[in-house]
Short mmCIF file of N, CA and C in Angstrom, two decimals:
data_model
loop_
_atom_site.label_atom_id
_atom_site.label_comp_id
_atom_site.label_asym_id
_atom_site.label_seq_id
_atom_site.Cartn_x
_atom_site.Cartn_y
_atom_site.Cartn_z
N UNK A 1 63.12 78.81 -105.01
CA UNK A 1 62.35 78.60 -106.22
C UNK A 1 62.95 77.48 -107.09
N UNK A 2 64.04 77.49 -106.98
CA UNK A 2 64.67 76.46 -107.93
C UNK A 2 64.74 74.98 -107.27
N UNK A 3 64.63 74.67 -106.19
CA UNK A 3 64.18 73.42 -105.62
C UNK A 3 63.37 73.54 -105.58
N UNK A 4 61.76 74.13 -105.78
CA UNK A 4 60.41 73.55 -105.90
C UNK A 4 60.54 73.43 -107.64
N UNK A 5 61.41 74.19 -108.08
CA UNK A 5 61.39 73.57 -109.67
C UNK A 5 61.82 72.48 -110.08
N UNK A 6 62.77 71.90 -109.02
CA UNK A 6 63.19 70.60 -109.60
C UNK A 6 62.45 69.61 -109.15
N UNK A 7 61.93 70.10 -107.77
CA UNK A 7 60.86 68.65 -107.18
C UNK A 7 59.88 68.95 -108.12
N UNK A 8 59.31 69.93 -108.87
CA UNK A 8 57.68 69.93 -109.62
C UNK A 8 58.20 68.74 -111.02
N UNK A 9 59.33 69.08 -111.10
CA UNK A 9 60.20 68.11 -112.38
C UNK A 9 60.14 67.21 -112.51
N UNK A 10 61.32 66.25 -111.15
CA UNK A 10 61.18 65.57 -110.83
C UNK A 10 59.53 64.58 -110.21
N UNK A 11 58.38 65.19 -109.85
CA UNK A 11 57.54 64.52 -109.30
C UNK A 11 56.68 64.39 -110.48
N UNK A 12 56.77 65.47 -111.43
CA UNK A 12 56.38 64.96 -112.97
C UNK A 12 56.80 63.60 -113.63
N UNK A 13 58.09 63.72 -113.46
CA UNK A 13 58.77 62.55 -114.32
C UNK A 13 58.47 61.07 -113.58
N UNK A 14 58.33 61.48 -112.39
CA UNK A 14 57.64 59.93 -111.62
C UNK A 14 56.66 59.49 -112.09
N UNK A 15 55.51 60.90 -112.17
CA UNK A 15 53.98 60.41 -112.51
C UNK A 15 54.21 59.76 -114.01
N UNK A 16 54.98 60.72 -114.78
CA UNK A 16 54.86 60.05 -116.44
C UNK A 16 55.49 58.60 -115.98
N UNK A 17 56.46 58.18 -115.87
CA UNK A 17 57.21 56.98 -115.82
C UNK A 17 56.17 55.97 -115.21
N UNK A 18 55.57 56.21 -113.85
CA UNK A 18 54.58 55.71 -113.53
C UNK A 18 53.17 55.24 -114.39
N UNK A 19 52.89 56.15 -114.88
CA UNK A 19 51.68 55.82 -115.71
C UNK A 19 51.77 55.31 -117.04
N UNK A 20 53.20 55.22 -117.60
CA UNK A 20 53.96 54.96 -119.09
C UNK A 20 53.89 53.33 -118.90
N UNK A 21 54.54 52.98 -117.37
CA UNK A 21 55.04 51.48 -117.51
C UNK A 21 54.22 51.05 -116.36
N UNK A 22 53.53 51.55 -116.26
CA UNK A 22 52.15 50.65 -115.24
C UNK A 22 51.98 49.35 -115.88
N UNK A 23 52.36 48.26 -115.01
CA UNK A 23 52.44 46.73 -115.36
C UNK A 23 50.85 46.66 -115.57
N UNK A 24 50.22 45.80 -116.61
CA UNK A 24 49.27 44.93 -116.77
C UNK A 24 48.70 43.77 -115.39
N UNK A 25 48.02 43.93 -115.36
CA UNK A 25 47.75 42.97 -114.09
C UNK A 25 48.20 41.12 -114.62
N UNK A 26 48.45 40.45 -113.64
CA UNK A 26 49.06 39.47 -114.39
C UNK A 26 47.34 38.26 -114.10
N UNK A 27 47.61 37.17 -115.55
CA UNK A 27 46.13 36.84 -115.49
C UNK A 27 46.59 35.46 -115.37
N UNK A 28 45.99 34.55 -115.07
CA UNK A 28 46.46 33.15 -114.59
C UNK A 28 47.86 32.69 -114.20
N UNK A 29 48.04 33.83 -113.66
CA UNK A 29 49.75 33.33 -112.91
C UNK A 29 50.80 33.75 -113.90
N UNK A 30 50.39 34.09 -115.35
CA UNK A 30 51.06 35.06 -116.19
C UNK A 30 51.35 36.15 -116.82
N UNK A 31 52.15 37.15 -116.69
CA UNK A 31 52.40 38.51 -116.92
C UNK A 31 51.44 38.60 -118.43
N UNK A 32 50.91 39.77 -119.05
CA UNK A 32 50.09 40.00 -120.06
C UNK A 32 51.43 41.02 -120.53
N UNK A 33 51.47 41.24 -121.75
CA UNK A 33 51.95 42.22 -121.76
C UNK A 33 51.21 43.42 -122.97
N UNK A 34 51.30 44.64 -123.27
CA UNK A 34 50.29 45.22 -123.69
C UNK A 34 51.08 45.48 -125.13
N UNK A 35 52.17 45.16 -125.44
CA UNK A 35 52.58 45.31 -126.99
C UNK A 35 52.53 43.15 -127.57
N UNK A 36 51.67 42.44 -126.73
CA UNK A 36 51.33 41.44 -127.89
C UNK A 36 49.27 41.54 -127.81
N UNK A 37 49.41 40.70 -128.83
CA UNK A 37 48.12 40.73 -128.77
C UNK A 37 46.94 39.93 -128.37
N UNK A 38 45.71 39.83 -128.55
CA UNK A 38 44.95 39.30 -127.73
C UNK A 38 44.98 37.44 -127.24
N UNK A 39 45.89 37.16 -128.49
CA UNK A 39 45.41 35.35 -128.45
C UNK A 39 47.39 35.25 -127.78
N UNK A 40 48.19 35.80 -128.31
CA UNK A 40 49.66 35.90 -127.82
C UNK A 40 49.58 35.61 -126.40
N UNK A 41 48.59 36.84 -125.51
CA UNK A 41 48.68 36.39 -124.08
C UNK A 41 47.45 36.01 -123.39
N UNK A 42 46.23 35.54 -124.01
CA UNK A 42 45.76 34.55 -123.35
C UNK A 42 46.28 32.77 -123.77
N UNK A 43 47.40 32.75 -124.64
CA UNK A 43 47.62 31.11 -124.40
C UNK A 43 48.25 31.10 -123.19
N UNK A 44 48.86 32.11 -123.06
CA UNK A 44 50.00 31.76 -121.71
C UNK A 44 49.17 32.38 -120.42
N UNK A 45 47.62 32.46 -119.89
CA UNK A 45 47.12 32.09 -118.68
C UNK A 45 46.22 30.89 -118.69
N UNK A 46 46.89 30.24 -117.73
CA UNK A 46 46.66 29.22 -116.60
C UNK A 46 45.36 29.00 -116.81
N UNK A 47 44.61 29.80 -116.62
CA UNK A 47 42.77 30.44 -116.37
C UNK A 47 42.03 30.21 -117.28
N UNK A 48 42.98 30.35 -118.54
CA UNK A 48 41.88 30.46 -119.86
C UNK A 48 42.19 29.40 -121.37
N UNK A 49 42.65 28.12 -120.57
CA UNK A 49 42.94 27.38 -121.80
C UNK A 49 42.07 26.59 -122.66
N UNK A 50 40.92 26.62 -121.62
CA UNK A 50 39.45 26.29 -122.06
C UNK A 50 38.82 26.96 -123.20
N UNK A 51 39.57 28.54 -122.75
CA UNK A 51 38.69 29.64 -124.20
C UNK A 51 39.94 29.24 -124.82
N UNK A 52 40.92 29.21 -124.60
CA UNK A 52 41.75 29.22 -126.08
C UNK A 52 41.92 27.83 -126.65
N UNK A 53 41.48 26.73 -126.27
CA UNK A 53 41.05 25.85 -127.18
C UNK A 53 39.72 26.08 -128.06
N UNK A 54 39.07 27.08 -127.27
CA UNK A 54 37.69 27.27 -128.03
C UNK A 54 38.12 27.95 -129.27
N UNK A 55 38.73 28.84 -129.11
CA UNK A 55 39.04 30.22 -130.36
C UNK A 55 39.58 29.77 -131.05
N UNK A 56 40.52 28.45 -130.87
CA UNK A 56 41.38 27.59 -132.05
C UNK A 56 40.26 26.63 -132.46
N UNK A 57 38.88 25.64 -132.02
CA UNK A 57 37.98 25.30 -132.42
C UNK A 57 36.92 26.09 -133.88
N UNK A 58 37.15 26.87 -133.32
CA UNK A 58 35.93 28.23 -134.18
C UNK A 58 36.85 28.92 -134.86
N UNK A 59 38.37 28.71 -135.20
CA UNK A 59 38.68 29.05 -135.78
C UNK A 59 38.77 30.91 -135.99
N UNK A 60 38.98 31.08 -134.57
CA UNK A 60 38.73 32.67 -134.27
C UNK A 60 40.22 33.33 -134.13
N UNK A 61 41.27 32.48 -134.46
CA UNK A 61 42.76 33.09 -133.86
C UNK A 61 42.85 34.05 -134.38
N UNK A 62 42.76 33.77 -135.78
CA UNK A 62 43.70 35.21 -137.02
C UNK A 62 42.56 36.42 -136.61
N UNK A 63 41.13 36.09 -136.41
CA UNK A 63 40.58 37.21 -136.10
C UNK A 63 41.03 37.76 -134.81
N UNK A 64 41.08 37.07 -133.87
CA UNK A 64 41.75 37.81 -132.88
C UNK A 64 43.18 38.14 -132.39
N UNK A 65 43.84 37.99 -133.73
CA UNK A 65 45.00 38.16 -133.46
C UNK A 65 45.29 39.66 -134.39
N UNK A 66 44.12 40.15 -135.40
CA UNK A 66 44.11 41.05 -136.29
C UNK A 66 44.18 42.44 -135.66
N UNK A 67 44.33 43.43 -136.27
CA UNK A 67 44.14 45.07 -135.75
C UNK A 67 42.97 45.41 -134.56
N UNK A 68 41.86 44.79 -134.46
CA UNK A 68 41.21 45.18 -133.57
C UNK A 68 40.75 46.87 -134.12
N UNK A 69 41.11 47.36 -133.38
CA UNK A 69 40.65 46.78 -131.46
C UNK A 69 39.55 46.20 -131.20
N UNK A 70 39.57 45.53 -130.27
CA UNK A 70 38.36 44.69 -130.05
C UNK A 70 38.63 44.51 -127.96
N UNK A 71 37.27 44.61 -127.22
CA UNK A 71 37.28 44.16 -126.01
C UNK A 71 36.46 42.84 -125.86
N UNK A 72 37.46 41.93 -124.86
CA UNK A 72 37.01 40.78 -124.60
C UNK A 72 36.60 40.38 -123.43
N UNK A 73 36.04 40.15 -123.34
CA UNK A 73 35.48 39.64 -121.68
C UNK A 73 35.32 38.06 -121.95
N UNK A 74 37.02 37.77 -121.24
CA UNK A 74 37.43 36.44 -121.06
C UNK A 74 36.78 35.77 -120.12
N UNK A 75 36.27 34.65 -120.54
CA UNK A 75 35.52 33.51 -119.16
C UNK A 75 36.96 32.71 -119.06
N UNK A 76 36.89 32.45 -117.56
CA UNK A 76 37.82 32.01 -116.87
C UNK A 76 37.67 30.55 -116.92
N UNK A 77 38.60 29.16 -116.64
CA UNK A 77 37.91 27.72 -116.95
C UNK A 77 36.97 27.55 -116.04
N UNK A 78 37.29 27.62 -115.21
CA UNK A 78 36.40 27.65 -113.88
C UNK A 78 34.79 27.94 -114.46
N UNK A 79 34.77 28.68 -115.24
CA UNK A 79 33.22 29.27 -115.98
C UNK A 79 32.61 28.53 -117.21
N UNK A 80 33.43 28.08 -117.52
CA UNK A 80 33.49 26.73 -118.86
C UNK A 80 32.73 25.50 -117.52
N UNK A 81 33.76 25.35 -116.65
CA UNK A 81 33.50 24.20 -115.89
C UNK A 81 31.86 24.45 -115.42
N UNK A 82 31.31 25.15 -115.04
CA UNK A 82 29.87 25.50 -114.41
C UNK A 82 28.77 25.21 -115.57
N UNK A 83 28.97 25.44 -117.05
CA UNK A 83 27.44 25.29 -117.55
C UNK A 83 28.25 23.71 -117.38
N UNK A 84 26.55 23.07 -117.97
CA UNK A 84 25.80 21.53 -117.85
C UNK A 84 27.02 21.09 -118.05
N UNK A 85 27.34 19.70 -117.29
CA UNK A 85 27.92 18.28 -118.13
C UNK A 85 28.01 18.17 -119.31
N UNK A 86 29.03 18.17 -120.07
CA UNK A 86 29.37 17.76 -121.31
C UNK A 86 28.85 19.10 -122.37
N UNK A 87 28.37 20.21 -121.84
CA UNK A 87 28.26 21.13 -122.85
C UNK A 87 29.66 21.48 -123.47
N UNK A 88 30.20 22.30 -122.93
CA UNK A 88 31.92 22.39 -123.61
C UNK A 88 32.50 21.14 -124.82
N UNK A 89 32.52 20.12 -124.31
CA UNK A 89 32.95 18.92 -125.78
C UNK A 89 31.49 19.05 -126.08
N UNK A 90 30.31 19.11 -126.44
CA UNK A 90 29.75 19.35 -127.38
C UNK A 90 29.51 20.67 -128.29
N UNK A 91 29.83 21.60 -127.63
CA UNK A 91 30.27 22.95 -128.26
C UNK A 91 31.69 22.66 -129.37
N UNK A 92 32.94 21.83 -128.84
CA UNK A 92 33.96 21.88 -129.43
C UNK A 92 34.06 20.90 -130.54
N UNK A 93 32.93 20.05 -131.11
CA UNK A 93 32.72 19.54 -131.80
C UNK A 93 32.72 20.06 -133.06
N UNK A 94 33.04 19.38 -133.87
CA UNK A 94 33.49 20.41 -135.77
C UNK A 94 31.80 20.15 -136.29
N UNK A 95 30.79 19.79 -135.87
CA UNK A 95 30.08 20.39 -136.51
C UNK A 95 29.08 21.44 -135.25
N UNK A 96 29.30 21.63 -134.33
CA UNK A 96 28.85 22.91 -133.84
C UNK A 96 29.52 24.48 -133.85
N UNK A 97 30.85 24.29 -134.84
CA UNK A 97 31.23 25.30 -134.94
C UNK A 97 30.38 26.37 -134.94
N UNK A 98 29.43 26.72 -135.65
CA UNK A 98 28.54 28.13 -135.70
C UNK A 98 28.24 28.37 -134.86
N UNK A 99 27.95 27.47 -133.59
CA UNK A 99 27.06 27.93 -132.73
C UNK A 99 28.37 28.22 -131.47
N UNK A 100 29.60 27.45 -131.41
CA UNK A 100 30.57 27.59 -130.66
C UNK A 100 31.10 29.03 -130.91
N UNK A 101 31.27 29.50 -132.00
CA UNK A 101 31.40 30.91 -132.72
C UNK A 101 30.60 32.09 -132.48
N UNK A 102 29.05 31.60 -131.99
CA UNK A 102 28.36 32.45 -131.78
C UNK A 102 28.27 32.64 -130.43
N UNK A 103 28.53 31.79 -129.63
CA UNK A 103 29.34 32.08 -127.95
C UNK A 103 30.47 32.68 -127.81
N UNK A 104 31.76 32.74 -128.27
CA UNK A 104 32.61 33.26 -128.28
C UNK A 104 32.40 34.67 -128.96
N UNK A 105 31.66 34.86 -129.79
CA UNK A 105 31.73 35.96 -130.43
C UNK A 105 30.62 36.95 -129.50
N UNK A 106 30.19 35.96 -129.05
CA UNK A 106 29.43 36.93 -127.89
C UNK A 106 30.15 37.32 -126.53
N UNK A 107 30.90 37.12 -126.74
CA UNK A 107 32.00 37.58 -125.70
C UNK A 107 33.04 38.85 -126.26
N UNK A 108 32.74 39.67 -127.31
CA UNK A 108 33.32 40.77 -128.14
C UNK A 108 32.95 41.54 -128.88
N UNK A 109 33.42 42.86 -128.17
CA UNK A 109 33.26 44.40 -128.23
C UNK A 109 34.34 44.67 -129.65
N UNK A 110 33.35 45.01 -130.84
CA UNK A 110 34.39 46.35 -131.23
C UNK A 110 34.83 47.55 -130.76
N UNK A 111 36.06 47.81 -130.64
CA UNK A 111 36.58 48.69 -129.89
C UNK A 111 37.49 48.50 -128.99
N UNK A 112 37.67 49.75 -128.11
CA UNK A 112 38.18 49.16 -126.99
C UNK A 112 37.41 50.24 -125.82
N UNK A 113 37.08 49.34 -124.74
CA UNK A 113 36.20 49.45 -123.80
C UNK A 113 37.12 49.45 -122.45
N UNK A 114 37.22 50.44 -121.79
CA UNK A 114 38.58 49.72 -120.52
C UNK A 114 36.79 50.10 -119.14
N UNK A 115 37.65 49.84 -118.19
CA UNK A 115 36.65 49.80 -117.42
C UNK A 115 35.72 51.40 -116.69
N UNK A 116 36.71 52.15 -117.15
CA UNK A 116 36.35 53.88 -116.63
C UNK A 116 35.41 54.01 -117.82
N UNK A 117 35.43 53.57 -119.01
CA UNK A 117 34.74 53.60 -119.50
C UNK A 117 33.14 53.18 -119.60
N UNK A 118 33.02 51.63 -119.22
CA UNK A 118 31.88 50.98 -119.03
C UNK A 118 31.25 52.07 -117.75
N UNK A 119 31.72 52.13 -116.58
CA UNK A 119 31.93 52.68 -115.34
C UNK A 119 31.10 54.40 -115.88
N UNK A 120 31.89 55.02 -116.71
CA UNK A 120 31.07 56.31 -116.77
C UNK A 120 29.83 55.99 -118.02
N UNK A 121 29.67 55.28 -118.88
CA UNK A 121 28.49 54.99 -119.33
C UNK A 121 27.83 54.34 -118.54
N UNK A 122 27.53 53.42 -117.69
CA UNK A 122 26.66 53.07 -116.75
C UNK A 122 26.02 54.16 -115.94
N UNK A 123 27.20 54.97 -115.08
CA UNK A 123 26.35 56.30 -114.57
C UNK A 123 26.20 57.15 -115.22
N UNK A 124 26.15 57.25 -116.94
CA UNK A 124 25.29 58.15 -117.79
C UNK A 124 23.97 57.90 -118.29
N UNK A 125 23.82 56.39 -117.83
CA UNK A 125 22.67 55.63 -118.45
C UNK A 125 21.45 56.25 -117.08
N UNK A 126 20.31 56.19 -117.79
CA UNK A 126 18.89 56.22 -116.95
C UNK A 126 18.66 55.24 -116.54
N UNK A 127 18.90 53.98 -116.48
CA UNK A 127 18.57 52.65 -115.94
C UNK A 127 19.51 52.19 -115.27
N UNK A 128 20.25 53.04 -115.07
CA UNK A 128 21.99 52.34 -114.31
C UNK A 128 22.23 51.19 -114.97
N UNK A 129 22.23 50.77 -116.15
CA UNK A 129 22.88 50.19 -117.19
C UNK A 129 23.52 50.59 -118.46
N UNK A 130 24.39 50.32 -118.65
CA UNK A 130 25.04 50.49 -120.09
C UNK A 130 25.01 49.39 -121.17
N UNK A 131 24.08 49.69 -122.04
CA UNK A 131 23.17 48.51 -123.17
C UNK A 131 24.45 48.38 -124.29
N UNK A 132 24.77 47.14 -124.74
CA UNK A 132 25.73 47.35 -125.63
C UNK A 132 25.85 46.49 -126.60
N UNK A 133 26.54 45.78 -127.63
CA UNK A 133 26.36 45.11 -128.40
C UNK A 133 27.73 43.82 -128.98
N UNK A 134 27.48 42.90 -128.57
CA UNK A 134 28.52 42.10 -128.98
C UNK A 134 28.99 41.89 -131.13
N UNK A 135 29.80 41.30 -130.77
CA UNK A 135 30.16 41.27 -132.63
C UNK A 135 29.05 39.98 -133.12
N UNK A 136 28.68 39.24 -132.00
CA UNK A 136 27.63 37.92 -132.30
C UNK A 136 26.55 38.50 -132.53
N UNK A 137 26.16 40.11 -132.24
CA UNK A 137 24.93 40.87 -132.38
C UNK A 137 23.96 40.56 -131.36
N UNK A 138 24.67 39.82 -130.27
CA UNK A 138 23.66 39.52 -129.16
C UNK A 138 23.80 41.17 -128.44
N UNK A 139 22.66 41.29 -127.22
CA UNK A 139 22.94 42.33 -126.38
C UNK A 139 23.47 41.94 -124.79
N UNK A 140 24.14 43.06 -124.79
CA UNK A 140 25.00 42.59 -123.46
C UNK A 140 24.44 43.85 -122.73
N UNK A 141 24.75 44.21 -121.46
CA UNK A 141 24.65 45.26 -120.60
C UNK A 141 25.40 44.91 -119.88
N UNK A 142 25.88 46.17 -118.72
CA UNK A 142 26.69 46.35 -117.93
C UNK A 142 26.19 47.08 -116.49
N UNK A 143 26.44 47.11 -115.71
CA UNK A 143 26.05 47.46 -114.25
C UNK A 143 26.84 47.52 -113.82
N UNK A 144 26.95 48.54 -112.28
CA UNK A 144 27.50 48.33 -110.92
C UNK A 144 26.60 48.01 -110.20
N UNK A 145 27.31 47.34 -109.34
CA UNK A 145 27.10 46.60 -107.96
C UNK A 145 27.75 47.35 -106.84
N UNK A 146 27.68 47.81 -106.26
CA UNK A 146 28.80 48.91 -104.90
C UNK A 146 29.86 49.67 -106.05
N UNK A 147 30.69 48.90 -106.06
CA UNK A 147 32.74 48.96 -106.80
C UNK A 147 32.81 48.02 -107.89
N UNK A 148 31.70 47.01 -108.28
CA UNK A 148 31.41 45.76 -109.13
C UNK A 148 31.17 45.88 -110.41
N UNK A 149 31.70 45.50 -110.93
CA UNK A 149 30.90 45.68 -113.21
C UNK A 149 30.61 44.32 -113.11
N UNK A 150 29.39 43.97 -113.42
CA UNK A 150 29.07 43.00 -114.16
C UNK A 150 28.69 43.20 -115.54
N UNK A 151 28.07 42.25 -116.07
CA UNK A 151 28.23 41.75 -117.59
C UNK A 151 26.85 41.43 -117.88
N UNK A 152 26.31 41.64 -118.30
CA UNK A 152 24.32 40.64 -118.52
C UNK A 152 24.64 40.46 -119.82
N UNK A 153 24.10 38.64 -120.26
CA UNK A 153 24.03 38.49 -121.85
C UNK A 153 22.30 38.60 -121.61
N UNK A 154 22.13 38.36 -122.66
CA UNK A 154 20.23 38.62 -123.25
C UNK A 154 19.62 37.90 -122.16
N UNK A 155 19.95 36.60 -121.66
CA UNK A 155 18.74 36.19 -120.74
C UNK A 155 18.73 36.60 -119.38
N UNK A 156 19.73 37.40 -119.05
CA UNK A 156 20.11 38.02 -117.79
C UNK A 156 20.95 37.72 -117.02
N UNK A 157 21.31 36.62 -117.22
CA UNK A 157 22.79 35.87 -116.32
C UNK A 157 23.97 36.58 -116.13
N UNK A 158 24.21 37.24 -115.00
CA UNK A 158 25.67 37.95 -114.75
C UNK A 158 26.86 37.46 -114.48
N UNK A 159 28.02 37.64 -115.06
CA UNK A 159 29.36 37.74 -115.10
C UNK A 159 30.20 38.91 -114.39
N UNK A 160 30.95 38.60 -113.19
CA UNK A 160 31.52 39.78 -112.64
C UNK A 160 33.27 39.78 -113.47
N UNK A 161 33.47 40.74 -113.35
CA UNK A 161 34.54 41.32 -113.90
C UNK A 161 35.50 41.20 -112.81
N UNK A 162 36.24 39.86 -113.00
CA UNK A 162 36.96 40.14 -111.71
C UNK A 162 39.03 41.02 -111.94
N UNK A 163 39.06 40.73 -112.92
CA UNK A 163 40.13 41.40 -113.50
C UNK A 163 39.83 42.34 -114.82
N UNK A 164 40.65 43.94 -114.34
CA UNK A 164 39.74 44.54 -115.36
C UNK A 164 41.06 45.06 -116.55
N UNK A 165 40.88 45.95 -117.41
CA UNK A 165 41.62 46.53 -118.01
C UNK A 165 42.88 46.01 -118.55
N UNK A 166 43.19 45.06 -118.82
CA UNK A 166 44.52 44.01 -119.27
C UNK A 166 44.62 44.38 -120.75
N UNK A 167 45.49 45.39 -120.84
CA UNK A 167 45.65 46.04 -122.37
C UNK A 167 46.51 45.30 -123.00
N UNK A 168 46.16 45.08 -124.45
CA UNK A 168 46.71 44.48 -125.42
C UNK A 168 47.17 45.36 -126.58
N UNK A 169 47.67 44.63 -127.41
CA UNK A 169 48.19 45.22 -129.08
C UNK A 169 46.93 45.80 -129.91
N UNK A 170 46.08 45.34 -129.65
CA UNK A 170 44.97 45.07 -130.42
C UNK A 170 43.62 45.14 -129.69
N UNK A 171 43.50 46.03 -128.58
CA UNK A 171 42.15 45.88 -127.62
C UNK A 171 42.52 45.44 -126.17
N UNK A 172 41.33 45.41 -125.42
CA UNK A 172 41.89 45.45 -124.31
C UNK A 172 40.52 44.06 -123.84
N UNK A 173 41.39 43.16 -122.93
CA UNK A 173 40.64 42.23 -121.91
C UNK A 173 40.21 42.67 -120.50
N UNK A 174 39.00 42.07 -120.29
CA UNK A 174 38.39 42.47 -118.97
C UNK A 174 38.17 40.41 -118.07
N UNK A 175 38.55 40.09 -117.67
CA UNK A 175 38.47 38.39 -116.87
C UNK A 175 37.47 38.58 -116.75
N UNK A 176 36.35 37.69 -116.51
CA UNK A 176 35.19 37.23 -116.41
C UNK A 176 34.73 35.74 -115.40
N UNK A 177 34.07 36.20 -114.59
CA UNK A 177 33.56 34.73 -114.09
C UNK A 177 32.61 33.90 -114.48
N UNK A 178 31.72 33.90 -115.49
CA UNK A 178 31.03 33.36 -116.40
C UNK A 178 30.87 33.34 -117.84
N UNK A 179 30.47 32.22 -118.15
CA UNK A 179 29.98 32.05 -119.41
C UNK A 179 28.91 33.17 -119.99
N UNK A 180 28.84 33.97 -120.93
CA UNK A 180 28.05 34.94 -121.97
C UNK A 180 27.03 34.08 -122.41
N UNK A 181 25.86 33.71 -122.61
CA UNK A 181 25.33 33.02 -123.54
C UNK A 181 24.32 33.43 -124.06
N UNK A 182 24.23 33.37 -125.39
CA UNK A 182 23.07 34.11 -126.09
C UNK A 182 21.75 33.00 -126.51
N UNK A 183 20.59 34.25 -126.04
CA UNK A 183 19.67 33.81 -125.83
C UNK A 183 19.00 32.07 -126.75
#
């Protein structure tokens, strides 16, 4: 009895330790870590210097660097690179700020949203969607695909979630392979 008490102990203290310091998935070739916050560790991926010149454009840092929580569904450059020729420098232009603001901000959840979450509101929904609402007040939805979350902004264009749950200080990031754009 007293060695199944110490293995029940012991195999406890694995699971806690395990699930306490479960690493962050790392996002453009750089570790995230979950005590900084949202703009702290997307300057330092590789992936996303496109959005974080944007968020310093629109002037979105201090907001996203604030209490939150807030979920983001980061577009990757690669997703910047796909809309039209020359949209991006005309978005980053100082007088399209509002409208550069209203893309980015359509890319954010109050709250925090991890992916078990989206995942069991989708299969609570009657449409196998989960209808939701960005801080830009655009509408977003969510789906599976097989094992897949995608993303729908208003005109229907999907974004897969290719990295999910990347917890922060302040909310949690989900990677994205497209641009959000409101209608």
């Amino acid at each position: 009895m007293k060695i199944l008490s110490k293995l029940s102990i012991a195999a406890a203290a694995a699971l806690m330790t395990t699930a306490v310091f479960a690493a962050n998935p790392d996002v453009g070739g750089a570790a995230m870590f979950e005590n900084k916050n949202i703009v702290e560790n997307a300057v330092n991926s590789a992936d996303h210097t496109t959005l974080v010149a944007a968020v310093k454009a629109a002037d979105l840092v201090d907001t996203l660097q604030s209490a939150g929580p807030f979920t983001v569904f980061a577009p990757v450059n690669a997703a910047f690179d796909a809309l039209p020729a020359g949209t991006v420098d005309t978005l980053l232009k100082p007088e399209n700020k509002d409208t550069l603001t209203k893309v980015l901000t359509g890319h954010v959840v109050a709250g925090k949203v991890s992916a078990a979450d989206l995942v069991s509101k989708i299969k609570q929904s009657k449409d196998g969607f989960y209808h939701f609402q960005a801080v830009s007040g655009d509408a977003l939805s969510a789906q599976m695909r097989g094992r897949k979350v995608y993303i729908y902004d208003e005109s229907g264009n999907a974004s897969l979630v290719t990295i999910a749950d990347v917890n922060q200080s302040n909310g949690i990031i989900h990677v994205v392979d497209k641009v959000l754009l409101p209608k």
